[in-house]
Coordinates of C-alpha atoms in Angstrom, one line a residue:
Chain A
M1 CA 15.5 4.0 -16.1
L2 CA 12.7 1.8 -14.8
E3 CA 9.7 1.5 -17.1
V4 CA 6.5 -0.3 -16.2
Q5 CA 4.3 -0.9 -19.2
G6 CA 0.7 -2.0 -18.9
I7 CA 1.2 -4.6 -16.1
D8 CA -1.5 -6.9 -14.7
A9 CA -0.7 -8.4 -11.3
G10 CA -2.4 -9.6 -8.1
Y11 CA -2.5 -12.2 -5.4
G12 CA -3.7 -15.6 -6.8
P13 CA -7.2 -15.1 -8.2
V14 CA -7.5 -11.5 -7.0
Q15 CA -6.3 -9.1 -9.6
V16 CA -5.1 -5.8 -8.2
L17 CA -3.2 -4.0 -11.0
R18 CA -4.9 -3.5 -14.3
G19 CA -2.7 -2.3 -17.1
L20 CA -0.7 -0.1 -14.9
S21 CA 2.1 2.0 -16.5
L22 CA 4.7 4.3 -15.1
D23 CA 8.3 5.3 -15.4
V24 CA 10.9 6.2 -12.9
R25 CA 13.7 8.4 -14.1
P26 CA 17.2 8.8 -12.8
G27 CA 17.8 11.7 -10.5
E28 CA 14.1 12.1 -9.9
I29 CA 11.7 11.2 -7.1
T30 CA 8.5 9.7 -8.5
C31 CA 5.7 9.5 -5.9
L32 CA 2.9 7.0 -6.0
L33 CA -0.2 8.4 -4.4
G34 CA -3.6 6.7 -3.9
R35 CA -6.1 5.5 -1.4
N36 CA -5.7 2.3 0.7
G37 CA -6.1 -0.7 -1.6
A38 CA -5.4 1.3 -4.8
G39 CA -2.4 -1.0 -5.6
K40 CA 0.7 1.0 -4.4
T41 CA 2.4 -1.8 -2.5
T42 CA 1.3 -4.3 -5.1
T43 CA 3.1 -2.2 -7.7
M44 CA 6.3 -2.3 -5.7
K45 CA 6.0 -6.1 -5.2
A46 CA 5.4 -6.6 -8.9
I47 CA 8.5 -4.6 -9.8
M48 CA 10.5 -6.7 -7.3
G49 CA 9.3 -9.9 -9.1
L50 CA 7.4 -11.1 -6.0
L51 CA 4.1 -11.3 -7.9
P52 CA 3.7 -13.0 -11.3
L53 CA 2.8 -10.6 -14.2
G54 CA -0.4 -11.4 -16.0
A55 CA 0.4 -9.0 -18.8
G56 CA 2.8 -6.1 -19.6
R57 CA 6.5 -5.6 -19.3
I58 CA 8.9 -4.1 -16.8
T59 CA 12.2 -2.9 -18.1
L60 CA 15.3 -1.6 -16.3
A61 CA 17.5 0.5 -18.6
G62 CA 16.1 -1.5 -21.5
E63 CA 16.5 -5.0 -20.0
D64 CA 13.3 -6.9 -19.5
I65 CA 13.2 -7.8 -15.8
G66 CA 9.5 -8.6 -15.5
R67 CA 9.9 -12.3 -15.8
L68 CA 13.1 -12.9 -14.0
P69 CA 13.1 -15.0 -10.8
A70 CA 12.5 -12.7 -7.8
H71 CA 16.0 -13.1 -6.5
E72 CA 17.5 -11.9 -9.8
V73 CA 15.7 -8.5 -9.7
P74 CA 17.6 -6.9 -6.9
R75 CA 20.9 -8.1 -8.5
R76 CA 20.1 -5.8 -11.4
G77 CA 20.3 -2.9 -9.0
I78 CA 16.9 -2.3 -7.5
G79 CA 16.9 -1.6 -3.7
Y80 CA 13.7 -2.2 -1.9
I81 CA 12.6 -0.7 1.4
P82 CA 9.4 -2.5 2.1
Q83 CA 6.4 -1.3 4.1
G84 CA 6.8 -2.2 7.8
R85 CA 10.6 -2.4 7.3
R86 CA 10.7 -6.2 7.2
L87 CA 14.1 -6.4 8.9
F88 CA 15.7 -9.8 9.7
A89 CA 14.6 -9.3 13.3
E90 CA 16.8 -11.8 15.1
L91 CA 19.9 -10.9 13.1
T92 CA 22.2 -8.1 14.2
V93 CA 22.5 -4.8 12.5
A94 CA 25.8 -5.9 10.9
Q95 CA 24.3 -9.1 9.6
N96 CA 21.3 -7.3 8.1
L97 CA 23.7 -5.0 6.3
E98 CA 25.8 -8.0 5.3
I99 CA 22.8 -9.5 3.5
G100 CA 22.4 -6.2 1.6
L101 CA 26.1 -6.2 0.6
M102 CA 25.9 -9.9 -0.5
T103 CA 23.1 -9.1 -3.0
R104 CA 25.5 -7.7 -5.6
N105 CA 28.8 -8.6 -3.9
S106 CA 29.3 -4.9 -3.1
P107 CA 32.8 -3.9 -2.1
R108 CA 33.6 -3.2 1.5
H109 CA 33.8 0.6 1.0
V110 CA 30.1 0.7 0.3
L111 CA 29.4 -0.2 3.9
T112 CA 31.6 2.6 5.1
R113 CA 29.7 5.0 2.9
V114 CA 26.3 3.8 4.0
L115 CA 27.3 4.0 7.7
D116 CA 28.5 7.6 7.0
L117 CA 24.9 8.3 6.0
F118 CA 23.5 6.7 9.2
P119 CA 26.1 7.1 11.9
R120 CA 23.7 5.9 14.6
L121 CA 23.8 2.4 13.1
A122 CA 27.6 2.3 13.3
D123 CA 27.3 2.3 17.1
R124 CA 24.8 -0.5 17.1
M125 CA 26.4 -3.0 14.7
G126 CA 26.3 -5.9 17.2
Q127 CA 22.7 -5.3 18.4
R128 CA 19.8 -7.4 17.2
A129 CA 17.6 -5.5 14.7
E130 CA 14.4 -6.1 16.8
T131 CA 15.9 -4.2 19.7
L132 CA 16.3 -1.0 17.7
S133 CA 13.8 1.9 18.0
G134 CA 11.4 2.5 15.2
G135 CA 13.4 5.2 13.7
E136 CA 16.6 3.2 13.8
Q137 CA 14.8 0.3 12.3
Q138 CA 13.8 2.5 9.4
M139 CA 17.4 3.7 9.0
L140 CA 18.6 0.1 9.0
A141 CA 16.0 -0.9 6.3
T142 CA 17.2 2.1 4.2
A143 CA 20.8 1.3 4.8
R144 CA 20.3 -2.3 3.9
A145 CA 18.8 -1.3 0.6
L146 CA 21.6 1.2 -0.1
C147 CA 24.2 -1.6 0.5
L148 CA 23.5 -2.9 -3.0
E149 CA 24.4 0.5 -4.6
P150 CA 21.0 0.7 -6.2
R151 CA 20.3 2.4 -9.5
V152 CA 16.6 2.4 -8.6
L153 CA 15.3 2.7 -5.0
L154 CA 11.7 1.7 -4.0
L155 CA 10.5 3.1 -0.7
D156 CA 7.2 2.0 0.6
E157 CA 5.9 4.4 3.3
P158 CA 9.3 5.1 4.9
T159 CA 8.0 7.7 7.3
E160 CA 5.1 5.6 8.7
G161 CA 5.0 5.9 12.5
L162 CA 8.2 7.9 12.8
Q163 CA 8.9 11.1 14.8
P164 CA 9.5 14.3 12.9
S165 CA 13.3 14.3 13.4
M166 CA 13.6 10.8 12.0
I167 CA 11.4 11.7 9.0
E168 CA 13.7 14.6 8.3
A169 CA 16.8 12.4 8.6
I170 CA 15.3 9.9 6.1
R171 CA 14.2 12.7 3.8
Q172 CA 17.7 14.2 3.7
V173 CA 19.2 10.8 2.7
V174 CA 16.6 10.4 -0.1
I175 CA 17.3 13.9 -1.4
R176 CA 21.0 13.1 -1.4
L177 CA 20.5 9.9 -3.4
K178 CA 18.4 11.8 -5.9
S179 CA 21.2 14.3 -6.4
E180 CA 23.5 11.3 -7.0
G181 CA 21.3 10.2 -9.9
V182 CA 19.4 7.4 -8.3
A183 CA 15.9 6.8 -9.7
I184 CA 13.5 6.8 -6.7
L185 CA 9.9 5.5 -6.5
L186 CA 8.2 6.5 -3.3
V187 CA 4.9 5.5 -1.8
E188 CA 3.7 7.9 0.9
Q189 CA 0.5 8.7 2.6
R190 CA 1.6 12.1 4.0
L191 CA 1.2 14.6 1.2
D192 CA 3.1 17.4 2.9
A193 CA 6.1 15.1 3.2
V194 CA 5.9 14.3 -0.5
L195 CA 5.1 17.5 -2.3
S196 CA 8.2 19.3 -1.1
A197 CA 10.6 16.6 -2.3
A198 CA 8.9 14.8 -5.3
D199 CA 9.4 15.7 -8.9
R200 CA 6.4 13.9 -10.3
V201 CA 3.3 12.4 -8.7
V202 CA 1.5 9.4 -10.1
F203 CA -2.1 9.0 -8.8
I204 CA -3.4 5.5 -8.9
E205 CA -6.9 4.2 -8.3
N206 CA -8.2 0.6 -8.7
G207 CA -4.9 -0.6 -10.0
Q208 CA -4.7 1.9 -12.8
V209 CA -2.9 5.2 -13.2
R210 CA -5.4 8.1 -13.1
E211 CA -3.1 10.9 -13.7
T212 CA 0.6 11.9 -13.7
A213 CA 1.4 15.4 -12.6
D214 CA 4.5 17.5 -12.0
A215 CA 4.9 18.1 -8.4
A216 CA 5.7 21.8 -9.1
D217 CA 2.2 22.1 -10.7
L218 CA 0.6 20.6 -7.7
R219 CA 2.4 22.9 -5.3
A220 CA 1.2 25.9 -7.4
R221 CA -2.3 24.6 -7.8
P222 CA -3.4 22.6 -4.7
E223 CA -6.9 22.3 -6.1
L224 CA -5.6 19.5 -8.4
L225 CA -5.1 17.4 -5.3
K226 CA -8.7 17.6 -4.4
R227 CA -9.6 16.4 -7.8
Y228 CA -7.4 13.3 -7.7
L229 CA -7.5 12.4 -4.0
G230 CA -10.5 14.1 -2.6
V231 CA -8.4 15.7 0.1
Chain B
M1 CA 26.5 -55.2 39.9
E2 CA 25.7 -52.6 42.4
F3 CA 23.4 -49.7 41.8
G4 CA 26.0 -47.0 41.2
P5 CA 28.0 -48.8 38.4
H6 CA 24.7 -50.0 37.0
L7 CA 23.4 -46.4 36.7
M8 CA 26.6 -45.3 35.1
L9 CA 26.4 -48.1 32.5
A10 CA 22.8 -47.1 31.7
A11 CA 23.7 -43.5 31.4
L12 CA 26.5 -44.4 28.9
E13 CA 24.1 -46.4 26.8
G14 CA 21.7 -43.4 27.1
A15 CA 24.5 -41.0 25.9
V16 CA 24.9 -43.1 22.7
T17 CA 21.1 -42.9 22.1
A18 CA 21.3 -39.1 22.9
A19 CA 24.1 -38.6 20.4
V20 CA 22.3 -40.3 17.5
L21 CA 19.0 -38.7 18.4
A22 CA 20.6 -35.2 18.6
L23 CA 21.9 -35.6 15.0
M24 CA 18.6 -36.7 13.7
A25 CA 16.5 -34.2 15.6
A26 CA 18.8 -31.3 14.5
G27 CA 18.0 -32.2 10.9
L28 CA 14.3 -32.3 11.6
S29 CA 14.4 -29.0 13.5
L30 CA 16.5 -27.3 10.8
V31 CA 14.0 -28.3 8.0
F32 CA 11.1 -27.2 10.1
G33 CA 12.8 -24.0 11.2
V34 CA 13.8 -22.8 7.8
M35 CA 11.2 -24.3 5.5
R36 CA 8.2 -24.7 7.9
V37 CA 7.9 -28.2 6.5
V38 CA 7.0 -31.0 9.0
N39 CA 9.0 -33.7 7.4
V40 CA 7.3 -37.0 8.3
A41 CA 9.7 -38.9 6.0
H42 CA 12.7 -37.9 8.2
G43 CA 12.8 -41.3 9.9
E44 CA 13.1 -42.9 6.5
F45 CA 16.2 -40.9 5.7
Y46 CA 17.6 -42.4 8.9
M47 CA 16.6 -45.9 7.8
L48 CA 18.1 -45.3 4.3
G49 CA 21.3 -44.2 6.0
A50 CA 21.5 -47.5 7.9
V51 CA 20.4 -49.7 4.9
L52 CA 22.7 -48.0 2.4
A53 CA 25.5 -48.2 5.0
F54 CA 25.1 -52.0 4.8
V55 CA 25.0 -51.9 1.0
V56 CA 27.9 -49.5 0.5
A57 CA 30.1 -51.2 3.2
G58 CA 29.5 -54.5 1.4
M59 CA 30.4 -53.0 -2.0
A60 CA 33.6 -51.5 -0.6
G61 CA 34.7 -54.8 0.7
G62 CA 33.5 -54.6 4.3
G63 CA 35.7 -54.1 7.4
A64 CA 37.0 -50.7 8.4
P65 CA 37.4 -49.3 4.8
G66 CA 33.8 -50.4 4.0
F67 CA 32.5 -48.5 7.0
V68 CA 34.5 -45.4 6.2
A69 CA 33.2 -45.5 2.6
A70 CA 29.7 -45.7 4.0
L71 CA 30.2 -42.9 6.5
V72 CA 31.4 -40.6 3.7
A73 CA 29.2 -41.6 0.8
V74 CA 25.8 -42.5 2.3
P75 CA 24.9 -39.1 3.8
L76 CA 25.7 -37.5 0.4
I77 CA 23.6 -40.1 -1.5
V78 CA 20.7 -39.6 0.9
A79 CA 21.1 -35.8 0.8
A80 CA 21.0 -35.9 -3.1
L81 CA 17.8 -38.1 -2.9
A82 CA 16.2 -35.5 -0.5
V83 CA 17.1 -32.7 -2.9
A84 CA 15.4 -34.6 -5.7
A85 CA 12.3 -35.1 -3.5
D86 CA 12.3 -31.4 -2.7
R87 CA 12.5 -30.5 -6.4
A88 CA 10.0 -33.1 -7.5
V89 CA 7.4 -32.8 -4.7
L90 CA 7.7 -30.1 -2.1
R91 CA 8.5 -27.2 -4.4
R92 CA 5.5 -28.1 -6.5
L93 CA 3.3 -27.7 -3.4
S94 CA 4.8 -24.2 -2.8
Y95 CA 5.9 -25.6 0.6
D96 CA 2.4 -25.3 1.9
P97 CA 2.6 -26.4 5.6
E98 CA -0.4 -28.8 5.4
R99 CA 0.0 -30.3 2.0
T100 CA 3.7 -31.0 2.6
I101 CA 2.8 -33.1 5.7
V102 CA 0.6 -35.3 3.5
A103 CA 3.3 -35.4 0.8
T104 CA 6.0 -36.4 3.2
I105 CA 3.8 -39.2 4.5
G106 CA 3.7 -40.4 0.9
I107 CA 7.5 -40.1 0.6
L108 CA 7.7 -42.1 3.9
Y109 CA 5.8 -45.1 2.4
I110 CA 7.6 -44.9 -1.0
L111 CA 11.0 -45.1 0.7
Q112 CA 10.0 -47.7 3.2
Q113 CA 8.5 -50.0 0.5
L114 CA 11.4 -49.4 -1.9
A115 CA 13.7 -50.5 1.0
L116 CA 11.6 -53.6 1.6
M117 CA 11.7 -54.5 -2.1
G118 CA 15.3 -53.8 -2.6
Y119 CA 16.9 -54.8 0.7
G120 CA 14.3 -57.2 2.1
P121 CA 12.7 -57.7 5.5
D122 CA 15.9 -58.9 7.4
A123 CA 17.8 -56.9 9.9
R124 CA 21.5 -56.9 8.9
P125 CA 24.5 -55.6 10.8
V126 CA 27.6 -53.7 9.6
A127 CA 30.8 -54.5 11.5
P128 CA 32.2 -51.6 13.4
P129 CA 35.6 -50.4 12.2
F130 CA 37.0 -50.9 15.7
N131 CA 35.4 -52.2 18.8
H132 CA 37.6 -52.4 21.8
R133 CA 36.1 -53.1 25.1
I134 CA 37.1 -50.4 27.6
A135 CA 36.6 -51.3 31.2
L136 CA 35.6 -48.3 33.4
P137 CA 36.6 -47.7 37.0
W138 CA 34.2 -47.1 39.9
I139 CA 35.0 -45.4 43.2
D140 CA 34.0 -47.4 46.2
W141 CA 34.0 -46.1 49.8
G142 CA 35.9 -48.8 51.6
A143 CA 37.0 -48.8 55.2
G144 CA 40.2 -46.8 54.4
G145 CA 38.5 -44.1 52.3
P146 CA 37.8 -44.1 48.5
V147 CA 39.1 -47.1 46.6
L148 CA 39.2 -47.4 42.8
T149 CA 37.5 -50.6 41.7
W150 CA 36.8 -52.2 38.3
P151 CA 33.3 -53.7 38.6
W152 CA 32.7 -56.7 36.3
G153 CA 30.6 -55.6 33.3
L154 CA 31.1 -51.9 33.7
S155 CA 32.5 -51.1 30.3
I156 CA 31.9 -49.3 27.0
T157 CA 33.2 -50.0 23.6
S158 CA 35.5 -47.7 21.7
Y159 CA 33.0 -47.6 18.9
K160 CA 30.3 -46.2 21.2
L161 CA 32.7 -43.5 22.4
F162 CA 33.4 -42.7 18.7
V163 CA 29.6 -42.3 18.0
I164 CA 29.3 -39.8 20.9
G165 CA 32.4 -37.9 19.7
A166 CA 31.4 -37.9 16.0
A167 CA 27.9 -36.6 16.8
A168 CA 29.3 -33.9 19.1
T169 CA 31.8 -32.8 16.3
V170 CA 29.1 -32.8 13.6
L171 CA 26.7 -30.8 15.8
A172 CA 29.5 -28.3 16.7
G173 CA 30.2 -28.0 12.9
L174 CA 26.5 -27.4 12.2
W175 CA 26.4 -24.7 14.8
L176 CA 29.4 -23.0 13.3
L177 CA 27.9 -23.3 9.9
M178 CA 24.7 -21.6 11.0
T179 CA 26.3 -18.8 13.0
R180 CA 29.6 -18.1 11.4
T181 CA 29.3 -18.6 7.7
R182 CA 27.6 -16.8 4.8
I183 CA 25.5 -19.8 3.9
G184 CA 24.3 -20.0 7.5
L185 CA 23.4 -16.3 7.4
V186 CA 21.5 -16.8 4.2
M187 CA 19.6 -19.8 5.8
R188 CA 18.7 -17.8 8.8
A189 CA 17.6 -14.8 6.7
T190 CA 15.4 -17.1 4.7
Q191 CA 14.0 -18.6 7.9
L192 CA 13.2 -15.1 9.3
D193 CA 11.5 -13.6 6.2
R194 CA 11.4 -15.6 3.0
E195 CA 9.9 -12.7 0.9
T196 CA 12.4 -10.1 2.0
A197 CA 15.2 -12.6 1.5
Q198 CA 14.2 -12.8 -2.1
T199 CA 14.3 -9.0 -2.5
F200 CA 17.9 -9.2 -1.4
G201 CA 19.0 -11.6 -4.0
I202 CA 18.7 -14.8 -2.0
P203 CA 17.6 -17.7 -4.2
V204 CA 15.1 -19.1 -1.7
G205 CA 14.3 -22.2 -3.8
R206 CA 18.0 -23.3 -3.8
V207 CA 18.3 -22.5 -0.1
Y208 CA 15.3 -24.8 0.6
A209 CA 16.7 -27.6 -1.5
L210 CA 20.0 -27.3 0.4
V211 CA 18.3 -27.3 3.8
F212 CA 16.2 -30.3 3.0
G213 CA 19.3 -32.1 1.7
L214 CA 21.3 -31.1 4.8
G215 CA 18.5 -32.3 7.2
A216 CA 18.2 -35.6 5.4
G217 CA 22.0 -36.0 5.4
L218 CA 22.1 -35.5 9.1
A219 CA 19.5 -38.2 9.6
A220 CA 21.4 -40.5 7.2
L221 CA 24.6 -39.9 9.2
A222 CA 22.8 -40.9 12.4
G223 CA 21.7 -44.1 10.6
V224 CA 25.2 -44.9 9.4
L225 CA 26.6 -44.4 13.0
I226 CA 24.0 -46.6 14.6
V227 CA 24.1 -49.5 12.2
P228 CA 27.1 -51.3 13.9
I229 CA 25.2 -51.1 17.2
Q230 CA 21.6 -51.7 16.1
Q231 CA 21.5 -53.4 12.7
A232 CA 19.7 -52.0 9.6
H233 CA 16.0 -52.8 9.1
Y234 CA 13.5 -51.3 6.8
L235 CA 11.1 -50.4 9.6
M236 CA 13.6 -48.7 11.9
G237 CA 12.6 -45.2 10.9
G238 CA 9.3 -45.2 12.8
D239 CA 10.6 -45.2 16.4
A240 CA 13.4 -42.8 15.4
L241 CA 10.9 -40.4 13.9
L242 CA 8.8 -40.5 17.0
L243 CA 11.8 -39.8 19.3
S244 CA 13.0 -37.0 17.0
F245 CA 9.6 -35.3 17.2
I246 CA 9.6 -35.7 21.0
V247 CA 13.0 -34.1 21.1
V248 CA 12.2 -31.3 18.8
I249 CA 8.9 -30.4 20.5
I250 CA 10.5 -30.4 24.0
G251 CA 13.5 -28.5 22.8
G252 CA 11.6 -25.9 20.8
L253 CA 11.1 -26.1 17.0
G254 CA 13.9 -24.5 15.1
S255 CA 16.2 -24.1 18.1
L256 CA 19.5 -26.0 17.8
P257 CA 20.6 -25.6 21.5
G258 CA 17.1 -26.6 22.7
T259 CA 17.2 -29.7 20.4
L260 CA 20.6 -30.7 21.9
I261 CA 19.4 -30.3 25.5
A262 CA 16.2 -32.2 24.8
A263 CA 18.1 -35.0 23.0
V264 CA 20.4 -35.5 26.0
L265 CA 17.4 -35.4 28.4
I266 CA 15.4 -37.9 26.3
G267 CA 18.4 -40.1 25.4
L268 CA 19.6 -40.4 29.0
S269 CA 16.2 -41.0 30.5
D270 CA 15.5 -43.6 27.7
G271 CA 18.8 -45.4 28.5
I272 CA 18.3 -45.3 32.3
I273 CA 14.6 -46.1 32.4
S274 CA 15.1 -48.9 29.8
V275 CA 17.8 -50.5 31.9
F276 CA 16.1 -50.3 35.3
F277 CA 12.5 -50.7 34.3
S278 CA 11.4 -51.2 30.7
P279 CA 11.8 -49.6 27.3
T280 CA 8.1 -49.2 27.1
L281 CA 8.0 -47.2 30.3
A282 CA 10.7 -45.0 28.8
K283 CA 8.6 -44.2 25.8
I284 CA 5.5 -43.6 28.0
I285 CA 7.5 -41.1 30.1
A286 CA 8.9 -39.3 27.1
T287 CA 5.5 -39.0 25.5
L288 CA 4.1 -37.7 28.8
L289 CA 6.9 -35.2 28.9
V290 CA 5.8 -33.9 25.4
A291 CA 2.2 -33.6 26.6
L292 CA 3.4 -31.6 29.6
V293 CA 5.6 -29.3 27.5
L294 CA 2.7 -28.7 25.1
V295 CA 0.4 -27.8 27.9
F296 CA 2.7 -25.6 30.0
R297 CA 5.3 -24.4 27.5
P298 CA 4.0 -24.9 24.0
Q299 CA 7.1 -23.2 22.4
G300 CA 9.4 -25.8 24.0
L301 CA 12.4 -25.2 26.3
M302 CA 14.3 -22.9 24.1
G303 CA 11.8 -21.9 21.5
K304 CA 10.3 -18.5 21.1
P305 CA 6.6 -18.0 21.5
A306 CA 4.8 -17.3 18.2
R307 CA 4.3 -13.6 17.5

């Protein structure tokens, strides 16, 4: 579905990604693991077209999207849940979702479906996003991305700073999307949260892919983790 | 004239200043709020509005039709010019807050000198489309209770009332645009988080061009409205820019209600102090007010503190 082939990217003169390649398949959760500064968030931003590519290609179902203007990338069907949620803080829940719906001119029933997944948001439609609790903010960030009926979903540390019940709620939604055939790329620090849900794990270091492993293998042979992550 | 009617007259003059100032400052505040660009050339868009109003009204044959033609066409012409300046200059600087200040200073001088070369150094008026003198009553407390009197000189013209009404209508429209429409939602989302806006399909470059054009169009509209009262001159942008900055700083950058309140405050005090004391004192007090706001409430009356 989403293929990243040998991309170089970075911030101005600072190159972060060096020939990074990975692919994200429909109905699978691909997890990006690596230490701080390895290039996980940079990979996400490069896919979203927020950083110029120095080399390489990014294709979505065969279409080259690596050199589209940033605002065209989500219109191809990529939903992005950025690190730290990045809600439009002064807008209401309804307005945040409206922006998600506007991205691809989603029909109205999409909103109903999204609110079915997150009933707590339905009660808070008129509330400003900045007044929500951390868990509700994460739900809103997820719901906003789902409003564009994504073929590919990028989640950057969705469980950061959340209480266990919220983490579980988010996890259930992600697993449900996977079963509906969405291709999911997940960045996560907490291994336990990842291993049980992921299909494949991509280890990155210094902006390059070190290893790609089946999550099932990692569950069976935890010593592999030690080799890749030193944990 | 006695003190009471005199004060009312000064307040009415101040209200006209406030109306024009509010339009102009709303444009400046919008551009800063959404784009984080301090547009030093904003006063020149106001000047261009006035100067082009003279030109367009002349081409359309003068009189009321000429003024109406100017009122419609000039803000659009100036907005298009501002969009071109955005594309040609500001976008190439990636909207960097410091470099755009220097760039807009450059645009200021280019526009000012072009106006001098094309329009000349004279101040020229445009005839108002209508200009009836409306005498206003005053209530005196006579021996037998309140009496309605018509003091000599207490009056306003219908055109000045029109300026106040037009400004109020346009500002109400701007508020509705920002809070009730899709394009307003897109502008506010861009203001709050440019990068995330892009990841939801918002073409930030086009939004910026639109906002810069809208801001300049508001300044130009203010210029068209004022020219039957004040005459068009190529240096008129300087004072207007200073007052707009004063209003925007007092009101809180990026806050439309704050801008409106501050415009009324500064416009009225400017009118009243100018009439009773001197215009210079009015400017001194306004500038002092800015200094006090910056010391005691740096975010302005209605602005939010930086997070």
